[in-house]
Coordinates of C-alpha atoms in Angstrom, one line a residue:
M1 CA -48.6 7.4 72.3
Q2 CA -46.7 10.6 73.3
H3 CA -45.0 8.8 76.2
R4 CA -43.7 6.1 73.8
L5 CA -42.5 8.6 71.3
A6 CA -40.7 10.6 73.9
F7 CA -39.0 7.5 75.2
L8 CA -37.9 6.4 71.7
E9 CA -36.6 9.9 70.8
K10 CA -34.6 10.1 74.1
D11 CA -33.2 6.6 73.4
T12 CA -32.3 7.6 69.9
N13 CA -30.3 10.6 71.0
R14 CA -28.6 8.5 73.6
K15 CA -27.3 5.3 72.0
R16 CA -29.5 4.1 69.1
P17 CA -29.3 6.6 66.3
N18 CA -31.4 4.5 64.0
H19 CA -34.6 4.3 66.0
Q20 CA -36.3 6.4 63.3
R21 CA -38.1 3.3 61.9
Y22 CA -39.6 2.7 65.3
I23 CA -40.5 6.3 65.7
K24 CA -42.2 6.4 62.3
I25 CA -44.5 3.6 63.3
C26 CA -45.2 5.0 66.8
S27 CA -46.1 8.3 65.3
E28 CA -49.2 6.8 63.7
I29 CA -52.2 7.0 66.0
A30 CA -53.7 3.9 64.4
A31 CA -50.6 1.8 65.2
H32 CA -51.6 1.9 68.9
S33 CA -54.4 -0.1 70.3
D34 CA -57.5 1.6 71.7
D35 CA -57.1 0.2 75.2
E36 CA -60.0 0.5 77.7
E37 CA -60.0 1.1 81.4
H38 CA -61.1 -2.0 83.3
P39 CA -64.4 -1.5 85.2
D40 CA -62.5 -1.6 88.5
G41 CA -60.3 1.2 87.4
T42 CA -57.0 -0.4 88.4
Y43 CA -55.6 -1.0 84.9
R44 CA -56.3 -0.7 81.2
V45 CA -57.1 -3.7 79.0
I46 CA -55.1 -4.1 75.9
K47 CA -57.1 -4.6 72.7
T48 CA -56.0 -6.5 69.6
L49 CA -55.7 -4.6 66.3
P50 CA -56.8 -6.8 63.4
Y51 CA -54.2 -5.4 61.0
R52 CA -51.1 -5.4 63.4
S53 CA -48.8 -8.4 63.2
K54 CA -48.1 -10.4 66.4
N55 CA -44.4 -9.5 66.1
T56 CA -45.4 -5.8 66.1
S57 CA -47.6 -6.3 69.1
K58 CA -44.7 -7.9 70.9
F59 CA -42.6 -4.9 70.1
F60 CA -45.2 -2.6 71.7
R61 CA -45.1 -4.7 74.9
R62 CA -41.3 -4.6 74.9
L63 CA -41.5 -0.9 74.6
D64 CA -43.9 -0.6 77.5
I65 CA -41.6 -2.8 79.6
E66 CA -38.5 -0.7 78.9
M67 CA -40.4 2.5 79.7
K68 CA -41.4 1.1 83.0
K69 CA -37.8 0.0 83.8
A70 CA -36.6 3.5 82.9
D71 CA -39.0 5.1 85.3
Q72 CA -37.9 2.8 88.1
I73 CA -34.2 3.4 87.4
S74 CA -34.7 7.2 87.3
G75 CA -36.4 7.2 90.7
K76 CA -39.0 9.5 89.4
T77 CA -42.6 9.0 90.3
V78 CA -44.4 8.6 87.0
K79 CA -48.1 7.9 87.1
R80 CA -48.8 5.3 84.4
E81 CA -51.8 3.0 84.4
P82 CA -50.8 -0.6 84.2
R83 CA -51.8 -2.1 80.9
R84 CA -52.7 -5.8 80.9
L85 CA -53.3 -8.2 78.0
P86 CA -56.5 -10.4 78.3
R87 CA -55.9 -14.1 78.0
D88 CA -58.7 -14.2 75.4
P89 CA -58.0 -11.4 72.8
L90 CA -60.3 -8.5 73.0
P91 CA -60.7 -7.1 69.4
S92 CA -60.2 -3.5 68.8
I93 CA -63.0 -1.4 67.1
F94 CA -60.2 0.1 64.9
T95 CA -60.2 -1.4 61.4
R96 CA -58.6 1.5 59.5
A97 CA -55.0 0.6 59.1
P98 CA -52.3 3.2 58.9
K99 CA -50.7 3.5 55.4
E100 CA -47.1 3.3 54.1
L101 CA -45.6 1.6 57.1
P102 CA -43.0 -1.2 56.7
I103 CA -44.7 -4.4 55.6
D104 CA -43.8 -6.4 58.7
F105 CA -46.0 -4.0 60.7
Y106 CA -49.1 -5.6 59.1
D107 CA -50.6 -9.0 60.0
P108 CA -50.0 -11.4 57.1
Q109 CA -53.4 -13.1 57.2
W110 CA -55.1 -9.7 57.3
F111 CA -52.9 -8.5 54.4
S112 CA -53.8 -11.6 52.4
Q113 CA -57.5 -10.6 52.5
L114 CA -57.0 -7.2 51.0
N115 CA -58.0 -6.4 47.5
A116 CA -55.3 -5.6 44.9
G117 CA -55.6 -1.8 45.4
Q118 CA -55.2 -2.1 49.1
K119 CA -52.2 -4.4 48.8
R120 CA -50.5 -1.8 46.6
L121 CA -51.3 1.3 48.6
I122 CA -51.5 0.4 52.3
P123 CA -48.0 -1.1 53.1
N124 CA -44.5 -0.2 52.1
A125 CA -43.6 -3.6 50.7
G126 CA -40.0 -2.5 50.1
Q127 CA -39.2 -1.9 53.8
V128 CA -39.2 -3.8 57.1
A129 CA -38.7 -2.4 60.6
F130 CA -38.5 -5.1 63.2
L131 CA -36.0 -7.8 64.3
P132 CA -37.3 -11.3 63.6
D133 CA -37.3 -11.8 67.4
V134 CA -38.4 -8.5 68.9
S135 CA -37.7 -9.7 72.4
Q136 CA -34.1 -8.7 71.4
S137 CA -35.3 -5.1 70.7
L138 CA -34.7 -2.1 73.0
L139 CA -32.3 -4.0 75.4
P140 CA -29.8 -2.0 77.5
T141 CA -27.1 -3.3 75.2
P142 CA -28.5 -2.7 71.7
H143 CA -28.8 -5.5 69.3
P144 CA -26.2 -4.9 66.6
D145 CA -28.8 -4.7 63.8
E146 CA -30.7 -2.0 65.6
K147 CA -27.7 0.2 64.8
L148 CA -28.2 -0.4 61.0
S149 CA -29.6 2.4 58.9
D150 CA -33.1 1.8 57.5
S151 CA -31.7 0.8 54.1
A152 CA -29.1 -1.6 55.5
F153 CA -31.6 -3.2 57.8
T154 CA -34.1 -3.7 55.0
A155 CA -31.3 -5.1 52.7
K156 CA -30.6 -7.7 55.4
Y157 CA -34.1 -8.7 56.4
L158 CA -36.5 -7.8 53.6
K159 CA -36.4 -11.2 51.9
S160 CA -36.9 -13.3 55.0
R161 CA -39.3 -11.0 56.7
S162 CA -41.4 -10.7 53.5
E163 CA -41.9 -14.4 53.2
P164 CA -45.2 -14.6 55.2
Y165 CA -46.6 -12.0 52.6
R166 CA -45.0 -13.6 49.6
E167 CA -48.0 -15.5 48.2
A168 CA -50.2 -12.4 48.4
L169 CA -47.5 -10.2 46.8
D170 CA -47.0 -12.7 44.0
D171 CA -50.7 -12.7 43.3
L172 CA -50.6 -8.9 43.2
E173 CA -47.9 -9.0 40.6
D174 CA -50.1 -11.2 38.4
D175 CA -53.0 -8.8 38.7
D176 CA -52.0 -5.7 36.8
D177 CA -55.5 -4.7 35.9
A178 CA -56.8 -3.9 39.4
D179 CA -58.7 -0.6 39.6
D180 CA -57.3 1.2 42.7
D181 CA -59.9 4.0 42.5
E182 CA -62.8 1.6 42.6
H183 CA -61.7 0.3 46.0
D184 CA -60.8 3.7 47.6
E185 CA -63.4 3.4 50.3
E186 CA -62.4 -0.2 51.1
L187 CA -58.8 1.0 51.2
S188 CA -59.6 3.2 54.1
N189 CA -60.8 0.4 56.2
G190 CA -59.6 -3.0 55.2
P191 CA -61.1 -6.2 56.5
G192 CA -62.4 -6.1 60.0
V193 CA -62.9 -8.7 62.7
P194 CA -66.1 -9.6 64.5
L195 CA -66.4 -8.2 68.0
T196 CA -66.9 -11.5 69.8
A197 CA -64.7 -11.1 72.8
A198 CA -66.0 -11.6 76.3
N199 CA -67.9 -8.7 77.8
M200 CA -65.6 -6.3 79.6
E201 CA -68.1 -5.9 82.4
T202 CA -67.8 -9.6 83.4
S203 CA -64.1 -9.9 83.2
D204 CA -61.9 -10.0 86.3
E205 CA -58.1 -9.9 87.1
S206 CA -57.8 -13.6 86.4
D207 CA -58.8 -13.0 82.8
C208 CA -55.6 -10.9 82.1
Y209 CA -51.9 -11.5 82.2
S210 CA -49.9 -9.5 84.6
D211 CA -48.5 -6.1 83.5
G212 CA -45.9 -6.6 80.8
D213 CA -46.6 -10.3 80.3
F214 CA -48.3 -11.7 77.2
G215 CA -48.0 -15.4 77.8
S216 CA -48.2 -17.4 74.6
L217 CA -50.8 -15.1 73.0
Y218 CA -48.4 -13.7 70.4
D219 CA -46.6 -17.0 69.7
S220 CA -47.2 -18.0 66.1
T221 CA -45.6 -19.3 63.0
D222 CA -47.7 -17.4 60.5
D223 CA -45.8 -14.1 60.8
E224 CA -42.4 -15.3 62.1
A225 CA -39.9 -15.3 59.3
A226 CA -36.6 -17.1 59.6
P227 CA -33.6 -15.0 60.6
A228 CA -31.2 -13.9 57.9
A229 CA -28.4 -16.4 57.2
D230 CA -24.9 -15.5 58.4
D231 CA -23.8 -14.8 54.8
D232 CA -26.6 -12.3 54.5
I233 CA -25.2 -10.1 57.2
I234 CA -24.7 -6.5 56.0
K235 CA -22.7 -4.1 58.1
D236 CA -23.6 -0.5 57.9
S237 CA -20.7 1.7 56.9

């Protein structure tokens, strides 16, 4: 977590003044997966958070790749354990989602299962943080939209990036009688996922992608919103 924040803060000072939306997310401990050391001790196995969208998970992999590249370019010897994604997702034991992050941080299917109180209080439904295709994030030549302020970025992408959550949000608007206090304990946790992944002790290297690769594991249509149309482009003044 601290290494990621340090990298983003350095990059912000250097050429991307509006990385604050990334930094806000990475500042939350629960935004990071609780990766476990593989039994052979050569790498860490990345776990899957139930509440984190696939696009967000792609962003974290992009961030790790760029950190690794920066270490190589600098010529410094930095000891970082390789982190590898299992071909069959290994569920995290974390089910308590961080609150008030941009709505596209959260997994749409997970979000749809929340009760009305949780839907109101967990996400910031009026803000988005990630490019529709996060493979374009953190490149040596910044994507033009990474230079937008938070407000301009949200103005451009909120409608399209909120689409996977639209039905749940519309249902929420129809339910004005929800009792938030009644669900306070549930709000802290949200829906979990059964821990049914393969036993770590029996896994081997062939069960994981190489460091920095995630195959097609994060490919999905359920949380991939269409890019904004050309006439929706907003330039930050």
